[in-house]
């Protein structure tokens, strides 16, 4: 049985669901001493930064917790909107990211609908004004 979006988001640590972590998570392993080879457990946490990013589609700033890796991915994708739209759900694995993606998609659909309704009217008024001249 395939995992749903909400189940995928819950399979990762709770902190990463509230930001964009780009698939990064807490790793664990051993710290090995140079001399005796003694091992002690340790964890590696993602490099998380609290930053403000601008969304062109939403036309507003969005304050997020983002890893350095996710920031590089956002730059490479060409902005926050493109990153959210092209990243698969399993890699995104974030309630915040999925919510922003749905807002962007809804805003784009609204813009397309208004353009389709406005363009025929604008085209007809241009024809009328050009005939009268």
CSV table of C-alpha atoms in Angstrom, one decimal:
chain,number,residue,atom,x,y,z
A,1,UNK,CA,0.0,0.0,0.0
A,2,UNK,CA,1.6,3.3,-1.1
A,3,UNK,CA,2.1,6.0,1.5
A,4,UNK,CA,0.0,9.1,1.2
A,5,UNK,CA,1.4,12.6,1.4
A,6,UNK,CA,0.5,13.0,5.1
A,7,UNK,CA,2.0,9.7,5.9
A,8,UNK,CA,5.3,10.6,4.1
A,9,UNK,CA,5.4,13.9,6.0
A,10,UNK,CA,4.9,12.1,9.3
A,11,UNK,CA,7.7,9.5,8.6
A,12,UNK,CA,10.3,12.2,9.1
A,13,UNK,CA,11.3,14.1,12.3
A,14,UNK,CA,8.8,16.6,13.6
A,15,UNK,CA,11.1,19.6,13.3
A,16,UNK,CA,11.5,19.1,9.5
A,17,UNK,CA,7.8,19.1,8.9
A,18,UNK,CA,7.8,22.8,10.0
A,19,UNK,CA,10.4,23.9,7.5
A,20,UNK,CA,12.2,23.0,4.2
A,21,UNK,CA,14.9,20.5,5.0
A,22,UNK,CA,15.5,19.2,1.4
A,23,UNK,CA,15.4,15.6,2.5
A,24,UNK,CA,18.1,16.1,5.2
A,25,UNK,CA,17.5,14.5,8.6
A,26,UNK,CA,19.3,13.7,11.9
A,27,UNK,CA,22.0,11.1,11.4
A,28,UNK,CA,23.7,9.1,14.1
A,29,UNK,CA,27.0,7.2,14.3
A,30,UNK,CA,30.2,6.8,16.2
A,31,UNK,CA,32.9,9.3,17.1
A,32,UNK,CA,36.2,7.2,17.0
A,33,UNK,CA,39.2,8.4,19.0
A,34,UNK,CA,42.5,8.6,17.1
A,35,UNK,CA,44.7,6.7,19.6
A,36,UNK,CA,42.7,3.8,21.0
A,37,UNK,CA,39.9,3.5,18.5
A,38,UNK,CA,37.3,4.0,21.3
A,39,UNK,CA,33.8,4.6,20.0
A,40,UNK,CA,31.2,6.9,21.5
A,41,UNK,CA,27.8,7.6,20.0
A,42,UNK,CA,27.0,11.0,18.5
A,43,UNK,CA,24.5,12.6,16.2
A,44,UNK,CA,24.8,15.0,13.2
A,45,UNK,CA,22.1,17.5,12.9
A,46,UNK,CA,21.1,19.4,9.7
A,47,UNK,CA,22.4,23.0,9.3
A,48,UNK,CA,19.1,24.8,9.9
A,49,UNK,CA,18.7,28.5,9.3
A,50,UNK,CA,15.7,30.7,10.0
A,51,UNK,CA,15.4,32.9,6.9
A,52,UNK,CA,12.9,34.9,4.9
A,53,UNK,CA,12.3,34.0,1.3
A,54,UNK,CA,10.2,35.9,-1.3
A,55,UNK,CA,7.5,34.1,-3.2
A,56,UNK,CA,6.8,35.6,-6.6
A,57,UNK,CA,3.5,33.8,-7.1
A,58,UNK,CA,2.2,34.7,-3.6
A,59,UNK,CA,3.7,38.2,-3.9
A,60,UNK,CA,4.9,38.1,-0.2
A,61,UNK,CA,7.8,37.2,2.0
A,62,UNK,CA,7.6,33.8,3.7
A,63,UNK,CA,9.6,33.2,6.9
A,64,UNK,CA,10.9,29.6,7.0
A,65,UNK,CA,13.4,27.3,8.7
A,66,UNK,CA,15.6,26.0,5.9
A,67,UNK,CA,18.7,23.9,5.7
A,68,UNK,CA,21.7,25.2,3.8
A,69,UNK,CA,21.2,22.3,1.3
A,70,UNK,CA,17.6,23.4,0.7
A,71,UNK,CA,18.8,27.0,0.2
A,72,UNK,CA,21.2,25.8,-2.5
A,73,UNK,CA,18.4,23.8,-4.1
A,74,UNK,CA,16.2,26.8,-4.1
A,75,UNK,CA,18.8,28.9,-5.8
A,76,UNK,CA,19.5,26.2,-8.4
A,77,UNK,CA,15.8,25.8,-9.1
A,78,UNK,CA,15.4,29.6,-9.7
A,79,UNK,CA,13.4,30.6,-6.6
A,80,UNK,CA,11.1,29.3,-3.9
A,81,UNK,CA,8.1,28.8,-6.2
A,82,UNK,CA,10.0,26.7,-8.7
A,83,UNK,CA,11.6,24.6,-6.0
A,84,UNK,CA,8.3,23.9,-4.3
A,85,UNK,CA,6.6,23.0,-7.6
A,86,UNK,CA,9.3,20.7,-9.0
A,87,UNK,CA,10.3,18.9,-5.8
A,88,UNK,CA,8.6,15.5,-5.3
A,89,UNK,CA,6.5,15.0,-2.1
A,90,UNK,CA,8.8,12.5,-0.6
A,91,UNK,CA,11.8,14.8,-0.8
A,92,UNK,CA,9.8,17.8,0.3
A,93,UNK,CA,8.3,15.9,3.3
A,94,UNK,CA,7.1,19.1,4.9
A,95,UNK,CA,3.7,20.2,6.0
A,96,UNK,CA,4.8,23.8,5.5
A,97,UNK,CA,6.2,23.1,2.0
A,98,UNK,CA,3.1,21.2,0.9
A,99,UNK,CA,0.8,24.1,2.2
A,100,UNK,CA,2.9,26.7,0.4
A,101,UNK,CA,2.8,24.6,-2.8
A,102,UNK,CA,-1.0,24.3,-2.7
A,103,UNK,CA,-1.3,28.1,-2.2
A,104,UNK,CA,1.0,28.7,-5.2
A,105,UNK,CA,-1.0,26.3,-7.4
A,106,UNK,CA,-4.3,27.9,-6.3
A,107,UNK,CA,-3.0,31.4,-7.0
A,108,UNK,CA,-1.7,30.4,-10.4
A,109,UNK,CA,-5.1,28.8,-11.3
A,110,UNK,CA,-6.9,31.9,-10.2
A,111,UNK,CA,-4.6,34.1,-12.3
A,112,UNK,CA,-5.1,31.8,-15.4
A,113,UNK,CA,-8.9,31.9,-14.9
A,114,UNK,CA,-9.0,35.7,-14.7
A,115,UNK,CA,-6.7,36.0,-17.7
A,116,UNK,CA,-9.0,33.8,-19.8
A,117,UNK,CA,-12.0,35.8,-18.8
A,118,UNK,CA,-10.4,39.2,-19.3
A,119,UNK,CA,-8.6,38.5,-22.6
A,120,UNK,CA,-11.7,37.9,-24.7
A,121,UNK,CA,-13.3,41.1,-23.4
A,122,UNK,CA,-10.1,43.1,-23.9
A,123,UNK,CA,-9.7,41.7,-27.4
A,124,UNK,CA,-13.3,42.6,-28.3
A,125,UNK,CA,-12.9,46.2,-27.0
A,126,UNK,CA,-9.8,46.6,-29.1
A,127,UNK,CA,-11.7,45.5,-32.2
A,128,UNK,CA,-14.5,47.9,-31.5
A,129,UNK,CA,-12.2,50.8,-30.9
A,130,UNK,CA,-10.2,50.1,-34.0
A,131,UNK,CA,-13.3,49.9,-36.2
A,132,UNK,CA,-14.5,53.3,-35.0
A,133,UNK,CA,-11.2,55.0,-36.0
